[in-house]
GROMACS .gro file of C-alpha atoms in nm:
model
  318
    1UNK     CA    1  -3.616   4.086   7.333
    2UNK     CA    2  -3.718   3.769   7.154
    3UNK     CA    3  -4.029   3.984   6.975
    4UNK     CA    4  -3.795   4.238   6.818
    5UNK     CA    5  -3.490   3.901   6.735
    6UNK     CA    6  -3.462   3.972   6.374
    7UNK     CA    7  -3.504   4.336   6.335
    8UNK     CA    8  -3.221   4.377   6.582
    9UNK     CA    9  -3.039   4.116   6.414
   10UNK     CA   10  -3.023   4.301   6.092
   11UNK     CA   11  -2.958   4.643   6.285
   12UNK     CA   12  -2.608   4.483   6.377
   13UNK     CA   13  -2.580   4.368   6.019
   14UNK     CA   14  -2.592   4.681   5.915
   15UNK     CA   15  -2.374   4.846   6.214
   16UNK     CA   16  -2.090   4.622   6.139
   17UNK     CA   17  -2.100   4.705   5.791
   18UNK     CA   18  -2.096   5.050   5.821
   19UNK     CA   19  -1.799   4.991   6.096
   20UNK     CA   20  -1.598   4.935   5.796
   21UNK     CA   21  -1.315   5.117   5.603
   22UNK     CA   22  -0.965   5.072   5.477
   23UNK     CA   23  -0.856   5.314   5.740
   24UNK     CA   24  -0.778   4.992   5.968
   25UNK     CA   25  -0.797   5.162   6.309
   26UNK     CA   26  -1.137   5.259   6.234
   27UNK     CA   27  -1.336   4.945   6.231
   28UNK     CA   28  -1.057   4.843   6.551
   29UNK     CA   29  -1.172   5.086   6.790
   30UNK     CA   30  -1.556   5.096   6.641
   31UNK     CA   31  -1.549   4.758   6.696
   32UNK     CA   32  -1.392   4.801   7.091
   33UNK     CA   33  -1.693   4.996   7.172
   34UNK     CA   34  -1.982   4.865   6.915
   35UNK     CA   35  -1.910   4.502   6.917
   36UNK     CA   36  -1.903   4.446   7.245
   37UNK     CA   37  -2.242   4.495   7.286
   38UNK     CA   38  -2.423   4.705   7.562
   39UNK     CA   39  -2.791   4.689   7.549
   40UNK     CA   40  -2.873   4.854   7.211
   41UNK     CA   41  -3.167   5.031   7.371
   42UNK     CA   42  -3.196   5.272   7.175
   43UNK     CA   43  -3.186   5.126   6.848
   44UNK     CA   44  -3.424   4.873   6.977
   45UNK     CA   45  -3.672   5.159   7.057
   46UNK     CA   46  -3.648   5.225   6.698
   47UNK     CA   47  -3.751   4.934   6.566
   48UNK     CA   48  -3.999   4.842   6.843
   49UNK     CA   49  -4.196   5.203   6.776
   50UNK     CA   50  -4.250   5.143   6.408
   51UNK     CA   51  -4.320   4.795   6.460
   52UNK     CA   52  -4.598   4.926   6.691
   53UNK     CA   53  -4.713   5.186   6.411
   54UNK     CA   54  -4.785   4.894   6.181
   55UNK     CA   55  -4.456   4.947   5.994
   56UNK     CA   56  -4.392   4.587   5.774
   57UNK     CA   57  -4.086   4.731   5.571
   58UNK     CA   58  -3.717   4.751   5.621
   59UNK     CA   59  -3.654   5.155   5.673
   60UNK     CA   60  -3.633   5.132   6.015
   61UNK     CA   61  -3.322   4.875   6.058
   62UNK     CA   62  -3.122   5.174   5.906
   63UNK     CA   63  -3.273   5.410   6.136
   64UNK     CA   64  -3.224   5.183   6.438
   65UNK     CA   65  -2.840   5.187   6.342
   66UNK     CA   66  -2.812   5.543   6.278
   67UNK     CA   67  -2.940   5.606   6.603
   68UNK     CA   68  -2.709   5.353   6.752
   69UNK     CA   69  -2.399   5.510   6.579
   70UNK     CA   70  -2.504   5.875   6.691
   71UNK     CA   71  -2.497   5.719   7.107
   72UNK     CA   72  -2.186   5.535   7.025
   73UNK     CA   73  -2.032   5.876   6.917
   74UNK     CA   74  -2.101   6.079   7.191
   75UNK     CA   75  -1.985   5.806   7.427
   76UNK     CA   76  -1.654   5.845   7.223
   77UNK     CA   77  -1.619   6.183   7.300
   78UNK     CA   78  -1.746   6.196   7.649
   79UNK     CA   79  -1.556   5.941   7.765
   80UNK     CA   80  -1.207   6.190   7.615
   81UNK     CA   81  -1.438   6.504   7.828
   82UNK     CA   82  -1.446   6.318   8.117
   83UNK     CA   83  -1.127   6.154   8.086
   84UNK     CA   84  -1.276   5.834   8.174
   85UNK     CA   85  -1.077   5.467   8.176
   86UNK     CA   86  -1.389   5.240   8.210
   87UNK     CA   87  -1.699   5.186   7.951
   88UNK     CA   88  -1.960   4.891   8.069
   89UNK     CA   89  -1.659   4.736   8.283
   90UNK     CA   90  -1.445   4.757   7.999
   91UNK     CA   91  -1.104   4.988   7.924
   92UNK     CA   92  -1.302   5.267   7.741
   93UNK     CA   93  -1.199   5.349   7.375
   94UNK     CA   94  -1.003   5.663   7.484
   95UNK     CA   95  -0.806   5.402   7.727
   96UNK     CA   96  -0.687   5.180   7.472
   97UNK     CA   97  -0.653   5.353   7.196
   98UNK     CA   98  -0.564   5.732   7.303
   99UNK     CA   99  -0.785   6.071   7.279
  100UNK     CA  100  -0.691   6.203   6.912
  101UNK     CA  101  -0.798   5.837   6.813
  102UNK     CA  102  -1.137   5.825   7.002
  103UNK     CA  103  -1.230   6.170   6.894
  104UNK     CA  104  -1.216   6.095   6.478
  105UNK     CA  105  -1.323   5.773   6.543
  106UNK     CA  106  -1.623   5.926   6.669
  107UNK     CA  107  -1.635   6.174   6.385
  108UNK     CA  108  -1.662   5.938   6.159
  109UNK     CA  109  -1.958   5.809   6.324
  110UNK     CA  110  -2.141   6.117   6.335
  111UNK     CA  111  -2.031   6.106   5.925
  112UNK     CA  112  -2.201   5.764   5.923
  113UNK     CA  113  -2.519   5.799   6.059
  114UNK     CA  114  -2.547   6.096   5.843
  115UNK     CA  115  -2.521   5.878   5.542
  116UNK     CA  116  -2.783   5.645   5.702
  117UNK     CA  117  -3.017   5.949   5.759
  118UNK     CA  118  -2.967   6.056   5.374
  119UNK     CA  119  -2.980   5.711   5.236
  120UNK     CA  120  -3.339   5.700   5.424
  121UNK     CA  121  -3.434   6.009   5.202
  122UNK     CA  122  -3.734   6.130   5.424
  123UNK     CA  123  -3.659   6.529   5.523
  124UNK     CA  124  -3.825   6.465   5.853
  125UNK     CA  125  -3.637   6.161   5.970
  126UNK     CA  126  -3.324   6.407   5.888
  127UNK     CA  127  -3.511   6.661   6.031
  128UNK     CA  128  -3.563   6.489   6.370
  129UNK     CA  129  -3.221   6.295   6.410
  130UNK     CA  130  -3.028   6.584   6.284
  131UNK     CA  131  -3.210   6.813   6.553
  132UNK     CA  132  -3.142   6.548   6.830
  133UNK     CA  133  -2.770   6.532   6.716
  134UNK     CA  134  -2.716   6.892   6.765
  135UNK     CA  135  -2.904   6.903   7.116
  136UNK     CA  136  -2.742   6.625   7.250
  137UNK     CA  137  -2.414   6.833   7.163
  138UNK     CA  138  -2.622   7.107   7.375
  139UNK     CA  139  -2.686   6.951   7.661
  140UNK     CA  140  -2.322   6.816   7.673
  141UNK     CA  141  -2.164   7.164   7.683
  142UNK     CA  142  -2.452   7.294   7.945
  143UNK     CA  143  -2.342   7.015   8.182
  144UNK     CA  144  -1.984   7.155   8.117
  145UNK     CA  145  -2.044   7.482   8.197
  146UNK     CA  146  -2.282   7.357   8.539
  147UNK     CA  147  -1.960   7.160   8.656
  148UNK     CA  148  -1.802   7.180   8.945
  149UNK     CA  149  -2.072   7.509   9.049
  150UNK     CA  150  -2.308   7.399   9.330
  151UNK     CA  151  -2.537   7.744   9.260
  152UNK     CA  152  -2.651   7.533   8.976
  153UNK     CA  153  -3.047   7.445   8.973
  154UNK     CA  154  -3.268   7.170   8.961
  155UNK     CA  155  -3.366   7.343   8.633
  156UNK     CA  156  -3.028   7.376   8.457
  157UNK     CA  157  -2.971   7.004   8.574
  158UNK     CA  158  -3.314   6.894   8.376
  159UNK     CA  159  -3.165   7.097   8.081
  160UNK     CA  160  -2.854   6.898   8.084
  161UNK     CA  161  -3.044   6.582   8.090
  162UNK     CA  162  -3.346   6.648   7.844
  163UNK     CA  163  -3.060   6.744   7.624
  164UNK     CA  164  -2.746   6.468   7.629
  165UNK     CA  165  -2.998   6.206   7.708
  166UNK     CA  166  -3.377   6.224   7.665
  167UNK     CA  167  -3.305   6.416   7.307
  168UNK     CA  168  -3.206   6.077   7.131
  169UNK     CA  169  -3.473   5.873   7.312
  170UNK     CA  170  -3.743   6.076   7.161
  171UNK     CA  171  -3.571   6.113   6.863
  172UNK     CA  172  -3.563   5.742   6.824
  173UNK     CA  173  -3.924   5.650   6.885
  174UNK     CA  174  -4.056   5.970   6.649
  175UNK     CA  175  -3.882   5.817   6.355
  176UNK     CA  176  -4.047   5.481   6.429
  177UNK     CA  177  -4.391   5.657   6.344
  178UNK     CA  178  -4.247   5.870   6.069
  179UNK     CA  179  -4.152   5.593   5.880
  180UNK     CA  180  -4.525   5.390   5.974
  181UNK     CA  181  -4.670   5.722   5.788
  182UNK     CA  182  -4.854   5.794   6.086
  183UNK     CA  183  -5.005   6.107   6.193
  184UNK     CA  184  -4.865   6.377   6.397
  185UNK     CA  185  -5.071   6.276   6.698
  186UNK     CA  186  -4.902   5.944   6.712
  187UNK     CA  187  -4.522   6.066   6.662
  188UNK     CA  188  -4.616   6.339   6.937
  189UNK     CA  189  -4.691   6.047   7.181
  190UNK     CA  190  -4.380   5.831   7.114
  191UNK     CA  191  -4.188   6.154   7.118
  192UNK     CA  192  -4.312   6.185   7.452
  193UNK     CA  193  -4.238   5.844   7.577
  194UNK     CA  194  -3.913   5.874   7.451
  195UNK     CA  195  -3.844   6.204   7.600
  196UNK     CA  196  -4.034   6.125   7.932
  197UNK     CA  197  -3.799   5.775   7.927
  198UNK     CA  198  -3.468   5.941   7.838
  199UNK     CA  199  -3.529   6.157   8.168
  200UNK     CA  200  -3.603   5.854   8.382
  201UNK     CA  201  -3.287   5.657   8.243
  202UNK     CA  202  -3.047   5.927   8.306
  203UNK     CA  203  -3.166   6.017   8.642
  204UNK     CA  204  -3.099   5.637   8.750
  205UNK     CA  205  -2.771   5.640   8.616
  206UNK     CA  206  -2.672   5.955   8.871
  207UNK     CA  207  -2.847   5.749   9.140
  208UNK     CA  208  -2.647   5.464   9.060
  209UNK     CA  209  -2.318   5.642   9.055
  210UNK     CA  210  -2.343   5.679   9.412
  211UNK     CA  211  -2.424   5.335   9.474
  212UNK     CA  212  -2.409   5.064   9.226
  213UNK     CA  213  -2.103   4.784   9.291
  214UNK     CA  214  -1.828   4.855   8.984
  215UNK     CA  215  -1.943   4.583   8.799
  216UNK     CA  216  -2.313   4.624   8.758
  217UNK     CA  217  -2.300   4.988   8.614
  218UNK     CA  218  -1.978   4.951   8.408
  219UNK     CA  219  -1.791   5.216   8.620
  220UNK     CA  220  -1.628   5.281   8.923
  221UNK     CA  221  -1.863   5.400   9.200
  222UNK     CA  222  -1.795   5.820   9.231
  223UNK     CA  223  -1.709   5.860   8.902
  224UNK     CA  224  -1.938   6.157   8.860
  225UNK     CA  225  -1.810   6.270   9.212
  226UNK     CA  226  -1.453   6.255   9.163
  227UNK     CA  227  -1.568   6.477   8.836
  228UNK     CA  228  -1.755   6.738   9.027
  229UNK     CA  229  -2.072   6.657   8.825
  230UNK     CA  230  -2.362   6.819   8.947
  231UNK     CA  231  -2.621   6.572   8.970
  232UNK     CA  232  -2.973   6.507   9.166
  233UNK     CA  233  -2.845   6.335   9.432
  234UNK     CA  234  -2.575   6.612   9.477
  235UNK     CA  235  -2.754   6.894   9.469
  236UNK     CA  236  -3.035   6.753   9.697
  237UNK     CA  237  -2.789   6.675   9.912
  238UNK     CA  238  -2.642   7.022   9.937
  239UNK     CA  239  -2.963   7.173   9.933
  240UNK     CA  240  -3.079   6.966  10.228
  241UNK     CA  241  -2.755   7.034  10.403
  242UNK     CA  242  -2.630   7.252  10.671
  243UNK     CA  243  -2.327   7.496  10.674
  244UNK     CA  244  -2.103   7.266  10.752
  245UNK     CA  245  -2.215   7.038  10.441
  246UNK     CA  246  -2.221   7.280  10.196
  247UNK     CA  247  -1.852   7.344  10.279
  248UNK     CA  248  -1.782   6.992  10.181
  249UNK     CA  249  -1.986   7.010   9.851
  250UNK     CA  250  -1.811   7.352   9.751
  251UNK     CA  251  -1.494   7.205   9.902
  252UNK     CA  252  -1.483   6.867   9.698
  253UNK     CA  253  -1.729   6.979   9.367
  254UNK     CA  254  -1.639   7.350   9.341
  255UNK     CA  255  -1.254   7.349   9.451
  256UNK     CA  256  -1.153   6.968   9.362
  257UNK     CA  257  -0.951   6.932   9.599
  258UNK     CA  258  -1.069   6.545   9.749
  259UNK     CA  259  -0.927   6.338   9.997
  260UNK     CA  260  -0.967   5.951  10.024
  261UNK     CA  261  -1.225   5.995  10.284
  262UNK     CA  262  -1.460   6.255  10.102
  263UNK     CA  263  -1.661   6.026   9.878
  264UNK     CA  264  -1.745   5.783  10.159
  265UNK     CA  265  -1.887   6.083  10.358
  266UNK     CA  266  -2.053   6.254  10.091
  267UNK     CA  267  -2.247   5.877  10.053
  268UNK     CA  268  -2.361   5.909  10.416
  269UNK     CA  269  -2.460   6.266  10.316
  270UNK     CA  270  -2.653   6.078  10.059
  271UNK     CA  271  -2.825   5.838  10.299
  272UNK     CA  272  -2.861   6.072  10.563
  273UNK     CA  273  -3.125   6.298  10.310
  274UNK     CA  274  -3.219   6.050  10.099
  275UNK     CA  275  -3.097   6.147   9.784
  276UNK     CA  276  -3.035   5.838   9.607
  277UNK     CA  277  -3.414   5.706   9.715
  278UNK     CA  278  -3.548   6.047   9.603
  279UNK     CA  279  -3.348   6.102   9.229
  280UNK     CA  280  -3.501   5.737   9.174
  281UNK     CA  281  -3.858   5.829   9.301
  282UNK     CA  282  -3.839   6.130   9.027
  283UNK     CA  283  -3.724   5.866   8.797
  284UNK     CA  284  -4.051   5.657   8.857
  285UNK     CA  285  -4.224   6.019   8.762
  286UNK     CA  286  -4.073   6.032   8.454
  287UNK     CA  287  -4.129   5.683   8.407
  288UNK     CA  288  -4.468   5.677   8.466
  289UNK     CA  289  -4.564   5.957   8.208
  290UNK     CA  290  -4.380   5.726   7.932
  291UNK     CA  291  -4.636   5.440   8.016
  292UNK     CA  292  -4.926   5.709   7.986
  293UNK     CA  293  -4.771   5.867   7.679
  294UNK     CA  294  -4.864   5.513   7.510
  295UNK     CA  295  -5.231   5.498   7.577
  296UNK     CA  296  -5.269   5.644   7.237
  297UNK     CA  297  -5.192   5.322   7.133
  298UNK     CA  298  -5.416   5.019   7.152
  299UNK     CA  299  -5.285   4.692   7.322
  300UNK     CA  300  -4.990   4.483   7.142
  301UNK     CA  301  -4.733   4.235   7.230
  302UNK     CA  302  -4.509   4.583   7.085
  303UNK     CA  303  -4.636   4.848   7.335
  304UNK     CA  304  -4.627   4.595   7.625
  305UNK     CA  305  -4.243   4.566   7.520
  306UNK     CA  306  -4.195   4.959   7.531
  307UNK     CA  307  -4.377   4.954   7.874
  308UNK     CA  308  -4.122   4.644   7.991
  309UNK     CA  309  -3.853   4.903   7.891
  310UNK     CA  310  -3.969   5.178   8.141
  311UNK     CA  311  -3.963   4.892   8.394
  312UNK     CA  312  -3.648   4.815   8.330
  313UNK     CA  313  -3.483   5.122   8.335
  314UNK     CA  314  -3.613   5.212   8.660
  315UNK     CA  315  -3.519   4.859   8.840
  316UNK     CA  316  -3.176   4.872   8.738
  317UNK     CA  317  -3.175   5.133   9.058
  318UNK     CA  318  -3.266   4.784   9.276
   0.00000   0.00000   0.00000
C-alpha cells in the first residue's frame, strides 16, 4: 500500500527492535514468524485509520506494532492448540522450534506490546487494546469448548469469531481515532468497520479451508477438518444434511475417528449444499456493513484504502 509506505516502514522499525533481547532464542523464533512477513493487515489498519482522522504525528507507528505483536502472539499459541506444522506455507514456530519455546516466546510478546501500550500513555488506547487482548483470549477458549460438538450454533460460532478475530480488528482502527483526538462518534464507526471486517476475514478463511490449493492460504486444505473445528461451512452442511450425513459429521468432528476418504466426501457435502458459496456470501454481509460503517467519513485517498481492504479480504475466497 504505496499511500501508507513509510508509516509501515517505521512500524517494522519498531517491530524488529522490540524483537530484541539477550535471551538469543527470542529474537530467533520472533524473527521465524515476524520477519517473514505476512500481510501486516492489521497494523496497517492502524495507521491507515488515524491517518484518515487527520492524525500528522508519530503515536500511531507504536500502536500499529503493538497491535501487530498482540496477532503474532496468539498465532504462537494457537498454532501449539492446534498442533499445527504450517504458518503462511512455512514450518510454523511450534515446528521448528518446539511448544515450551513457542509458548514464552509468545509471552513475551504479549509483555511487549504491553510496554508499547504504556509507553503510548493514553488510558483509553490501554483501555481498548488491553480489552481486545483479553477477548481474543475469550473467543479462543469458546472455540475450544465448541470443538468437535456439532449441537453447536450459528450463534456460539459468531461468538468465537467476533472474539479471536473481529476483537483486534476493531481494536486496531478505534485507536487510530483515539490518537486523532476525535470524537466518540468517529471511533464508534471505525470500531465498527473493524469489527464488521474482522467477521468477514475470518469467515473467508473457514471457506477457504475447504478449498483453497496449500499454497495460497498457507495451510494444508482440511486443516480445520482434520481438527474437528466447527465452522460455517460445517455446520451448514450438517444442518442441511440428512441422517445419513449427520452420521458422518458426528462420526469424523464429534468422534475423530477419519479415514483417508472422509475429507474428500465431506467437500462434496460442501458442494452439494453450498456451503463454501454461502459462508462467503455472509462474508460479503459483513463486508458490506464495514464500507457503510465509513460514510461517517468524507472522501480520501485513506478511506478508499480501508474500503480496498474489505475488497480484498473477500476476493481472496476467488
Amino acid at each position: 500500500m504505496d499511500l501508507l509506505r513509510d508509516d509501515l516502514e517505521a512500524c517494522n522499525t519498531a517491530i524488529i527492535a522490540r524483537m530484541q533481547s539477550p535471551v538469543q532464542l527470542i529474537p530467533q523464533l520472533a524473527a521465524h514468524l515476524i520477519a517473514a512477513g505476512g500481510k501486516r493487515l492489521r497494523p496497517l489498519l492502524t495507521l491507515a485509520a488515524a491517518r484518515l482522522c487527520g492524525y500528522s504525528g508519530e503515536r500511531h507507528v507504536g500502536l500499529a506494532a503493538c497491535v501487530e505483536f498482540i496477532h503474532t502472539a496468539t498465532l504462537l499459541h494457537d498454532d501449539v492448540v492446534d498442533e499445527s506444522d504450517l504458518r503462511r506455507g512455512l514450518a510454523s514456530a511450534n515446528a521448528v522450534f518446539g511448544n515450551k519455546a513457542s509458548v514464552l516466546v509468545g509471552d513475551f510478546l504479549f509483555a511487549r506490546a504491553f510496554e508499547l501500550m504504556v509507553a503510548d500513555g493514553s488510558p483509553e488506547v490501554l483501555r481498548i487494546l488491553s480489552s481486545a487482548s483479553a477477548t481474543i483470549a475469550e473467543g479462543e477458549v469458546l472455540q475450544l469448548v465448541i470443538q468437535n460438538d456439532t449441537t453447536s450454533t450459528e450463534q456460539q460460532y459468531l461468538e468465537v469469531i467476533e472474539g479471536k478475530t473481529a476483537a483486534l480488528f476493531a481494536a486496531a482502527t478505534r485507536v487510530g481515532a483515539v490518537v486523532a483526538d476525535r470524537g466518540l462518534e468517529e471511533a464508534e464507526a471505525l470500531h465498527s468497520y473493524g469489527h464488521n471486517l474482522g467477521i468477514a476475514f475470518q469467515l473467508v478463511d473457514d471457506a477457504l479451508d475447504y478449498s483453497a490449493e496449500q499454497e495460497r492460504l498457507g495451510k494444508t486444505v482440511g486443516d480445520d477438518f482434520r481438527e474437528g473445528k466447527i465452522t460455517l461451512p460445517v455446520l451448514l452442511a450438517f444442518a442441511r444434511g440428512d441422517e445419513d450425513e449427520q452420521v458422518f459429521w458426528r462420526r469424523v468432528l464429534e468422534e475423530r475417528q477419519q479415514n483417508e476418504h472422509d475429507l474428500q466426501h465431506a467437500l462434496t457435502l460442501m458442494r452439494h449444499h453450498r456451503t463454501l458459496e454461502d459462508t462467503v456470501a455472509r462474508a460479503r454481509h459483513y463486508g458490506d456493513q464495514a464500507c457503510r460503517a465509513l460514510d461517517a467519513f468524507p472522501h480520501s485517498p485513506y478511506r478508499k484504502a480501508l474500503l480496498d481492504v474489505v475488497e480484498f479480504c473477500i476476493a481472496r475466497a476467488h
